Short mmCIF file of C-alpha atoms and ligand atoms in Angstrom, two decimals:
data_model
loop_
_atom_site.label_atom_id
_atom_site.label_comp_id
_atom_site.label_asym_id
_atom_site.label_seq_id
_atom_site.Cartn_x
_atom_site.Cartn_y
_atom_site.Cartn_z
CA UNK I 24 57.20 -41.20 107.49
CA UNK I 25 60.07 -42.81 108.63
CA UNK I 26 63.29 -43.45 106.47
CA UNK I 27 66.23 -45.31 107.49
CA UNK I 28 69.34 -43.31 107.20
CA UNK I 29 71.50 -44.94 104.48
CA UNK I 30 75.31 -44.67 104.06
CA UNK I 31 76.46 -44.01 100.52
CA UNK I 32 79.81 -45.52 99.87
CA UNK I 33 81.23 -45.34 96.43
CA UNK I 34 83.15 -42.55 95.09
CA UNK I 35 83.68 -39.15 93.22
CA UNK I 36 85.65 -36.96 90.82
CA UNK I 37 86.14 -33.24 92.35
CA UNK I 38 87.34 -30.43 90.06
CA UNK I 39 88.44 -28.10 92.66
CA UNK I 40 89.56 -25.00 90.66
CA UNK I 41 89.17 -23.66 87.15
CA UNK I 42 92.13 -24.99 84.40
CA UNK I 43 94.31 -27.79 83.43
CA UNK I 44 97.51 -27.59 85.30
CA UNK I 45 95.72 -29.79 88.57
CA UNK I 46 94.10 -33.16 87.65
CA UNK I 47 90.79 -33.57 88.89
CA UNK I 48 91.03 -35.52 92.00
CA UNK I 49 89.25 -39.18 92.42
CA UNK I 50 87.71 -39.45 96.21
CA UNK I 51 86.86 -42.83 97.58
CA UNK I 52 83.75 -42.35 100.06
CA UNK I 53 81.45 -43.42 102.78
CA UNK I 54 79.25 -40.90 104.26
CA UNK I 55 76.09 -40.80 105.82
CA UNK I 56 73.02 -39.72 103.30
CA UNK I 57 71.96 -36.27 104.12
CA UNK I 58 68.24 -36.53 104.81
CA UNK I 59 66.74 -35.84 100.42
CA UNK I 60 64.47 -32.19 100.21
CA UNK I 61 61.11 -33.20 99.54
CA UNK I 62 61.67 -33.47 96.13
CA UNK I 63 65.04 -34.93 95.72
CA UNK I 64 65.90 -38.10 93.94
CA UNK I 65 69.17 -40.42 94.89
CA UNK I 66 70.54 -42.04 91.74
CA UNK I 67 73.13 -44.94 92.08
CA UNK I 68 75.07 -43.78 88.67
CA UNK I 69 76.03 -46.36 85.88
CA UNK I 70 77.28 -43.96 83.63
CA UNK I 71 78.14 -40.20 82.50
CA UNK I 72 79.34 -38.74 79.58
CA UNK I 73 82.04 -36.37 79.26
CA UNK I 74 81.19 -33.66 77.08
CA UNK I 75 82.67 -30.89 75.66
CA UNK I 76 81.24 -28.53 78.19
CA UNK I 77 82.60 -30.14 80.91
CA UNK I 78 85.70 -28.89 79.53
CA UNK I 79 84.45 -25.41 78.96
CA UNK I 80 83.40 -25.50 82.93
CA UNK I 81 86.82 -26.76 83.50
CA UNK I 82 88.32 -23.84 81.83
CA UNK I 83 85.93 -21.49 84.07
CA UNK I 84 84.22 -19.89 81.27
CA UNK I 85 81.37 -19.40 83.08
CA UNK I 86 81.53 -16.76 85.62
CA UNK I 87 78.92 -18.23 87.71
CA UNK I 88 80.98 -22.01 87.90
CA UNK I 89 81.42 -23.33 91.75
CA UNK I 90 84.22 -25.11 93.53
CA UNK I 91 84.68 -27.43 94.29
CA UNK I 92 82.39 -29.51 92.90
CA UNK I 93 81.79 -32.72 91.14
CA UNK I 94 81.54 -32.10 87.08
CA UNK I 95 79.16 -33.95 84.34
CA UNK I 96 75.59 -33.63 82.94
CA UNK I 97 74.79 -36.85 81.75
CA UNK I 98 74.57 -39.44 83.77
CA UNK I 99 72.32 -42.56 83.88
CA UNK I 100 71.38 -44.40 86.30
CA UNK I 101 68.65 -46.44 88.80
CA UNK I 102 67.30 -44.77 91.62
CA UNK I 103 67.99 -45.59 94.82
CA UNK I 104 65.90 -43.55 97.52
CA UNK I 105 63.30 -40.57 97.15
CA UNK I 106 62.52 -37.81 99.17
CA UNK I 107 58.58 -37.40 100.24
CA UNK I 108 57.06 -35.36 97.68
CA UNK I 109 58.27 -36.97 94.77
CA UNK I 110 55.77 -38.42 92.55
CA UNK I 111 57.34 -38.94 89.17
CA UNK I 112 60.13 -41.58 90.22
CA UNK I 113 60.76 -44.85 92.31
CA UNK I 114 63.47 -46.67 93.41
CA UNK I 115 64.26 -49.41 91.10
CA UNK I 116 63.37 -46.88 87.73
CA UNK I 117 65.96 -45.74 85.34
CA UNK I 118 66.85 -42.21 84.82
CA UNK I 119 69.03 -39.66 83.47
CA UNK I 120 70.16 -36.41 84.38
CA UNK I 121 69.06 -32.91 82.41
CA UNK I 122 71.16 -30.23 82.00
CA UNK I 123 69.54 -28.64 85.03
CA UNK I 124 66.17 -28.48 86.80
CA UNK I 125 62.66 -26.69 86.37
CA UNK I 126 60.12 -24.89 88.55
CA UNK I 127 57.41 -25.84 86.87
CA UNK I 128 55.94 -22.74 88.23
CA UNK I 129 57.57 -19.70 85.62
CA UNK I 130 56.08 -18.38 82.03
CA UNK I 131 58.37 -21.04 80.39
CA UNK I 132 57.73 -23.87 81.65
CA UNK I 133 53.87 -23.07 81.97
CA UNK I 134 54.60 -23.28 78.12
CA UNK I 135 56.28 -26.71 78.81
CA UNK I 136 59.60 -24.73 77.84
CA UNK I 137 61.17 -26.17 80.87
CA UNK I 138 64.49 -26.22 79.49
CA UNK I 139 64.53 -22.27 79.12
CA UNK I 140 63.34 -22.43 83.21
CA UNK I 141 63.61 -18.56 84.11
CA UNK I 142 64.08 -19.75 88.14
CA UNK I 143 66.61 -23.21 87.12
CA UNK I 144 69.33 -23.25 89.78
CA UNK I 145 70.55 -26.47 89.68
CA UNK I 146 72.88 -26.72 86.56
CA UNK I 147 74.39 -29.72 86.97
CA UNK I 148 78.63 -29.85 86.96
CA UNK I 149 78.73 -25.59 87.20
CA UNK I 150 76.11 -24.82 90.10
CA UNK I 151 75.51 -28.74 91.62
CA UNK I 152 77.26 -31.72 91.67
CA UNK I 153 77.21 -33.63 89.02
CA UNK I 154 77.55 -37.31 87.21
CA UNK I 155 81.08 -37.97 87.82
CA UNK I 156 80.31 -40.28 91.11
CA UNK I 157 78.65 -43.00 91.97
CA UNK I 158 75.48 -41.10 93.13
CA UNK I 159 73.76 -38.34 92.27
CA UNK I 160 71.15 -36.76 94.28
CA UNK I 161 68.94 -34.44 91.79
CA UNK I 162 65.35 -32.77 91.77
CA UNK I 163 62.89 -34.84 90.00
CA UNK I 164 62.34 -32.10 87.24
CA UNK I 165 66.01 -32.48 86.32
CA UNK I 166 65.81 -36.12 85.19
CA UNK I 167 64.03 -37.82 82.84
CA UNK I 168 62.63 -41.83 82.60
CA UNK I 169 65.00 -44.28 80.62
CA UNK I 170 64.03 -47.62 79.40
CA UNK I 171 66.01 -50.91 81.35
CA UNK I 172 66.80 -52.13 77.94
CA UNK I 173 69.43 -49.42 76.71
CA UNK I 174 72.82 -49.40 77.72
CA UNK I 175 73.72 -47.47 80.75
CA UNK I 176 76.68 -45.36 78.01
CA UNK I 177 74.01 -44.47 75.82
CA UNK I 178 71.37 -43.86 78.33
CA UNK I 179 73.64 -41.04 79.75
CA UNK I 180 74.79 -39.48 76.33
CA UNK I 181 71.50 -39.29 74.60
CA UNK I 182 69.75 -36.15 76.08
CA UNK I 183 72.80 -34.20 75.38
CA UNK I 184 73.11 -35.23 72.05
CA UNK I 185 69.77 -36.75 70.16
CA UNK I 186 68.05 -34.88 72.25
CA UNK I 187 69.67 -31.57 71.70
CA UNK I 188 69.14 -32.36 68.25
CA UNK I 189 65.85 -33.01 68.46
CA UNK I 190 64.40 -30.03 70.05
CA UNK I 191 66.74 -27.93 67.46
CA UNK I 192 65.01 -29.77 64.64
CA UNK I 193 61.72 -30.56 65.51
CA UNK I 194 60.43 -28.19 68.35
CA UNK I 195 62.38 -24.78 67.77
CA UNK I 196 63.52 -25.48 63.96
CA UNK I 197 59.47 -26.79 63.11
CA UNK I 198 61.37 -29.39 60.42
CA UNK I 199 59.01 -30.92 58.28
CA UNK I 200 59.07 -33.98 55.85
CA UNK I 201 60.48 -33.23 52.52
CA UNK I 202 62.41 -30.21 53.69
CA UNK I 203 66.15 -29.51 53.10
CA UNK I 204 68.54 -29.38 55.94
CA UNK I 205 71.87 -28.47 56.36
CA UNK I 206 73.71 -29.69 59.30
CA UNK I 207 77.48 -27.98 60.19
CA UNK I 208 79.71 -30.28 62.50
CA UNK I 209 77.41 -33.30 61.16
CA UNK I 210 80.50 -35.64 62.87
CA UNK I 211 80.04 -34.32 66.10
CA UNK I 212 77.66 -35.65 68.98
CA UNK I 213 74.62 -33.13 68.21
CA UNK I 214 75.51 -33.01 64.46
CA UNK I 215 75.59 -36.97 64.03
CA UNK I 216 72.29 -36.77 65.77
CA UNK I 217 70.50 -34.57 63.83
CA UNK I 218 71.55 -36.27 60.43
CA UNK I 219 70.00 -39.12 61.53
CA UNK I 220 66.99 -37.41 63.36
CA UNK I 221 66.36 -35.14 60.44
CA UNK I 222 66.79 -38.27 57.33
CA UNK I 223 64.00 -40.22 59.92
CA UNK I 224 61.61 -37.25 59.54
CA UNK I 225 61.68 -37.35 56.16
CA UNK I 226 64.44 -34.59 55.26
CA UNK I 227 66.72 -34.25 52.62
CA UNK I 228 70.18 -33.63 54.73
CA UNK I 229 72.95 -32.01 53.72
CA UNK I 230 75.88 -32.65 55.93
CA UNK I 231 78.97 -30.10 56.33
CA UNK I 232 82.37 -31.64 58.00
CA UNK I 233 85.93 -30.52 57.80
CA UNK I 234 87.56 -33.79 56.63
CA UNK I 235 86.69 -36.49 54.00
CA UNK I 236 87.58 -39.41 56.11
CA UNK I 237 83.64 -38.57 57.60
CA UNK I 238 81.57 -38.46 54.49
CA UNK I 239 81.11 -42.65 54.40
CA UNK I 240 79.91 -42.14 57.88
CA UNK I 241 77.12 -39.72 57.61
CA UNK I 242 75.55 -41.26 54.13
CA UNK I 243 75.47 -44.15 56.10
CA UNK I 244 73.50 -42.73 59.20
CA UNK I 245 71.26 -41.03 56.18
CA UNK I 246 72.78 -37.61 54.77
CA UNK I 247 72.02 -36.76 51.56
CA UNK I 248 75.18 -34.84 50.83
CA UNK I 249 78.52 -34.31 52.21
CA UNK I 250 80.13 -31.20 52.18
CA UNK I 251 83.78 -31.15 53.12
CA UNK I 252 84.97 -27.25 53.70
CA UNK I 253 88.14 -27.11 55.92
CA UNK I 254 87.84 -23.60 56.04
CA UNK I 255 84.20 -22.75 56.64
CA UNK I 256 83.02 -21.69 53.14
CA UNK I 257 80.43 -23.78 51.99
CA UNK I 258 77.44 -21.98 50.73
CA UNK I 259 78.06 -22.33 46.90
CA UNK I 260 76.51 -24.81 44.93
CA UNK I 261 74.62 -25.75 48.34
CA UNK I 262 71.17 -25.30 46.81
CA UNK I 263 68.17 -22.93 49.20
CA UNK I 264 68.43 -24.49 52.84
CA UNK I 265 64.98 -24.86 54.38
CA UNK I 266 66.18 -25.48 57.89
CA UNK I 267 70.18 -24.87 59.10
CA UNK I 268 71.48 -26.59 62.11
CA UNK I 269 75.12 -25.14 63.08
CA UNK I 270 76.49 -26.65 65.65
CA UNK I 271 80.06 -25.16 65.21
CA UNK I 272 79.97 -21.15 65.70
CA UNK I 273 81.68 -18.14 64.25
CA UNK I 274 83.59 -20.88 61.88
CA UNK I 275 80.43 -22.14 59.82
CA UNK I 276 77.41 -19.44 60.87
CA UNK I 277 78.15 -16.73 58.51
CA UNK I 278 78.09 -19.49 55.28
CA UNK I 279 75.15 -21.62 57.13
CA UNK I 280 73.30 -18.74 57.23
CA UNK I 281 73.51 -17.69 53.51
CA UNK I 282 72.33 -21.08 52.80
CA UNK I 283 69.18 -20.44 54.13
CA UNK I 284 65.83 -19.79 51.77
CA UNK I 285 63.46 -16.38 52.40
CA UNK I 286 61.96 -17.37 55.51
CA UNK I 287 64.47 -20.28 56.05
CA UNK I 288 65.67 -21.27 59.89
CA UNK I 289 68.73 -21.27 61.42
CA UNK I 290 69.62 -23.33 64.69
CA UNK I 291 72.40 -22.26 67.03
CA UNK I 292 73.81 -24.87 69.45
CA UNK I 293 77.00 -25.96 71.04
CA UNK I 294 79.66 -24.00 71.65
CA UNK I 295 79.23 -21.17 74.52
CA UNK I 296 82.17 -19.28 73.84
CA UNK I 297 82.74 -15.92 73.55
CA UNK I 298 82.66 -15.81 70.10
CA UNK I 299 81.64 -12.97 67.90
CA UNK I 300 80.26 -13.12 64.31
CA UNK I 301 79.40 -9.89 61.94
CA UNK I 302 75.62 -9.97 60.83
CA UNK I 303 74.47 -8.22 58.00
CA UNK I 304 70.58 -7.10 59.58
CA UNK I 305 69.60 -5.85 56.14
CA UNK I 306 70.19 -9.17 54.69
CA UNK I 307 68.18 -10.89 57.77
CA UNK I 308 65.30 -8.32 57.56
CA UNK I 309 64.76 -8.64 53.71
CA UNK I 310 65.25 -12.75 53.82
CA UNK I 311 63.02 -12.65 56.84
CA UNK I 312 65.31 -15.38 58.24
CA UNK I 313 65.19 -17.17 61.85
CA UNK I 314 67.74 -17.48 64.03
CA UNK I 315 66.95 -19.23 67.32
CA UNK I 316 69.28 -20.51 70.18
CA UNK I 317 69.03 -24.48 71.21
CA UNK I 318 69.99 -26.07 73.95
CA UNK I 319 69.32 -29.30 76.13
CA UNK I 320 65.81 -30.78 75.81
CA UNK I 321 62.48 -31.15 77.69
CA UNK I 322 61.54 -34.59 79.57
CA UNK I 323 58.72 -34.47 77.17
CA UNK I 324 60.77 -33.66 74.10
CA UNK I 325 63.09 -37.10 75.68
CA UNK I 326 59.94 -38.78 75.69
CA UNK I 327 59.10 -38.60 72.03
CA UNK I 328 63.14 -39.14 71.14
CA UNK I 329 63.00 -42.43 73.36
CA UNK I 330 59.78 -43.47 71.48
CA UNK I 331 61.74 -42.76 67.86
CA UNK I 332 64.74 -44.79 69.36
CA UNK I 333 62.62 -48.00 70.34
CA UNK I 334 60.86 -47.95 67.21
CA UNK I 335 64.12 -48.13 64.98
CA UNK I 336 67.61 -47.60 67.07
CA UNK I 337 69.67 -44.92 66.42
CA UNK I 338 73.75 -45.38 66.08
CA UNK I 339 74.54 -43.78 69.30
CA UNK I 340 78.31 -42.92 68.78
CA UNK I 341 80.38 -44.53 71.42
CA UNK I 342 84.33 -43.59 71.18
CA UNK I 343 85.12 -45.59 74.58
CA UNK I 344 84.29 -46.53 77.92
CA UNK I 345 86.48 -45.54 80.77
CA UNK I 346 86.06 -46.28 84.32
CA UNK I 347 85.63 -43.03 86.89
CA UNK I 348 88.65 -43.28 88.33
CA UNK I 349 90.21 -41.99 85.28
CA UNK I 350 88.17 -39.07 84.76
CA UNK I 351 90.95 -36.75 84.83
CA UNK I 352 92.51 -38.70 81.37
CA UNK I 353 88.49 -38.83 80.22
CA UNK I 354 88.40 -34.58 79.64
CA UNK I 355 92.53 -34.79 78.45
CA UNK I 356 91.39 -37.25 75.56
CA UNK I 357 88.11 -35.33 75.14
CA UNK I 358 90.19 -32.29 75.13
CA UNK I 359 92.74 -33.70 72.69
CA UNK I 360 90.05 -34.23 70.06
CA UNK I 361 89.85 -36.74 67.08
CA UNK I 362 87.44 -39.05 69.14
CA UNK I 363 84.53 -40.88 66.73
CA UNK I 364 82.16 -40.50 69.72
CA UNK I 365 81.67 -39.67 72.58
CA UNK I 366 83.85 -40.79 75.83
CA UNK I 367 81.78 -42.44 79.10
CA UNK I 368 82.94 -42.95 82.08
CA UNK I 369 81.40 -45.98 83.97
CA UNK I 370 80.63 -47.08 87.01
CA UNK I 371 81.22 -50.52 86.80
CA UNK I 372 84.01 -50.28 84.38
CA UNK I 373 87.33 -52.56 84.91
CA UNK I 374 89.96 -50.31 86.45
ZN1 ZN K 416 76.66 -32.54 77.37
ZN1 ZN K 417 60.34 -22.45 85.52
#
């Protein structure tokens, strides 16, 4: 079949070693399209978030990250040309980036656990370039659809966040209606997420942040309660925790955990860090408690937390809206902290 050769011109971010002390350098280009693999999509990006592993794969935590190469995980955007084997996608539809792509071929995702892919080798931002550019070229099993109606900001942020939370709660956690949830980091991107998520399916959510100023907030978006514990102890006067979702680490885990009922869950999710918390197994072994590692969600799991979001919108936390060119400040503010939201930097953006 014959294809004309198209010229991308646009631009992209480059993070061309590990740390902070060199900004991440903006590069204006216009280069020939290398010929897509069979099943490679090209997306024209509107959007990406910058999340708080981009910083950890700025820092070179993991030992596996590549250079140079362009960072981000979430971006949205249309698609612009497909290679010949591609069946799922068309130019003109809306997508969004996954953390990283399937086989469709392993034990997982035979299960339809293609997010815990045991052959995966595109990881978007550490392994392959990623969001922070105008295009993105990506394997079909590493996006998902998007609907035209939502916003090209929140169309990149949601996987990583509502959809994190979703396959936490609903396919690894089994939540069910009536249940009581506790949610650590409930301000964050995941946590402010799974309030919501979790109140929707019928939870009673308890909601654990380190500063008062957040508590309005979450009862708004549906918590329950509102614990404020700057320093991590919480689990008094709690009341027995069906279902935990910690999206901090060492910090909150060790009182999230004795929150939890005999035979109560515990999610982990968020921070890969080389953090190390103390576990009492005796106390595990005679509660008969859970605890399960989360991470990004399925295109199927996206496809049930698009349906939720059409059906009654979630508030998809937006701090602001930057364009790429000032990616480098994008991480520095990210990195900074205090944000309500999450930061996106856009395509189409004023400069
Ligand atoms: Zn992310
Ligand atoms: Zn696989």
């Amino acid at each position: 079949m014959h294809r004309p050769r198209m010229t991308v011109t646009g631009a992209r971010v480059r993070l061309t070693e590990a740390g902070w002390d060199t900004d991440l350098a903006y590069e204006v280009i216009a280069e020939p399209l290398r010929p897509l693999e069979d099943h490679e999509v090209l997306v024209r990006v509107e959007a990406c978030g910058v999340c708080h592993r981009d910083l950890i794969d700025r820092a070179g935590r993991f030992p596996f990250q590549t250079y140079p190469i362009t960072p981000g995980h979430e971006a949205a955007g249309v698609v612009v040309a497909v290679g010949a084997a591609v069946r799922a996608f068309a130019p003109g539809d809306r997508v969004a980036t996954m953390h990283r792509d399937s086989c469709g071929e392993c034990a997982s995702c035979l299960a339809g656990e293609t997010s815990l892919c045991e052959r995966s080798a595109w990881v978007f931002g550490i392994l392959a370039d990623g969001g922070y550019a105008t295009h993105v070229i990506a394997p079909e099993r590493a996006l998902f659809a998007v609907p035209r109606a939502l916003p090209a900001a929140e169309a990149a942020v949601l996987h990583c966040t509502f959809g994190t939370a979703y396959r936490d709660l609903v396919t690894l956690g089994g939540l069910r209606a009536g249940e009581r949830v506790l949610v650590t980091g409930a301000n964050g991107g995941v946590g402010s997420a799974a309030v919501q998520i979790a109140a929707r399916l019928g939870a009673e959510v308890v909601a654990v942040v380190r500063a008062e100023s957040h508590a309005a907030a979450l009862r708004a978006l549906g918590a329950s309660a509102v614990i404020v514990a700057a320093d991590g102890r919480f689990s008094e006067g709690v009341g027995k925790i069906d279902l935990a979702l910690d999206t901090v680490g060492a910090a909150t885990f060790p009182a999230a955990l004795r929150t939890l009922r005999v035979g109560g869950r515990i999610v982990v999710v968020g921070n890969i860090l080389a953090e190390r918390v103390a576990l009492n197994l005796g106390y595990i072994i005679t509660l008969g408690l859970r605890i399960i590692g989360g991470s990004g969600a399925t295109a199927a799991e996206m496809e049930r937390l698009l349906a939720m979001h059409r059906e009654a919108p979630f508030a998809v936390q937006i701090d602001r809206v930057l364009p790429l060119s000032r990616a480098d400040a994008a991480q520095r503010l990210v990195r900074a902290g205090g944000l309500r939201g999450r930061v996106v930097l856009s395509c189409s953006a004023e400069e």
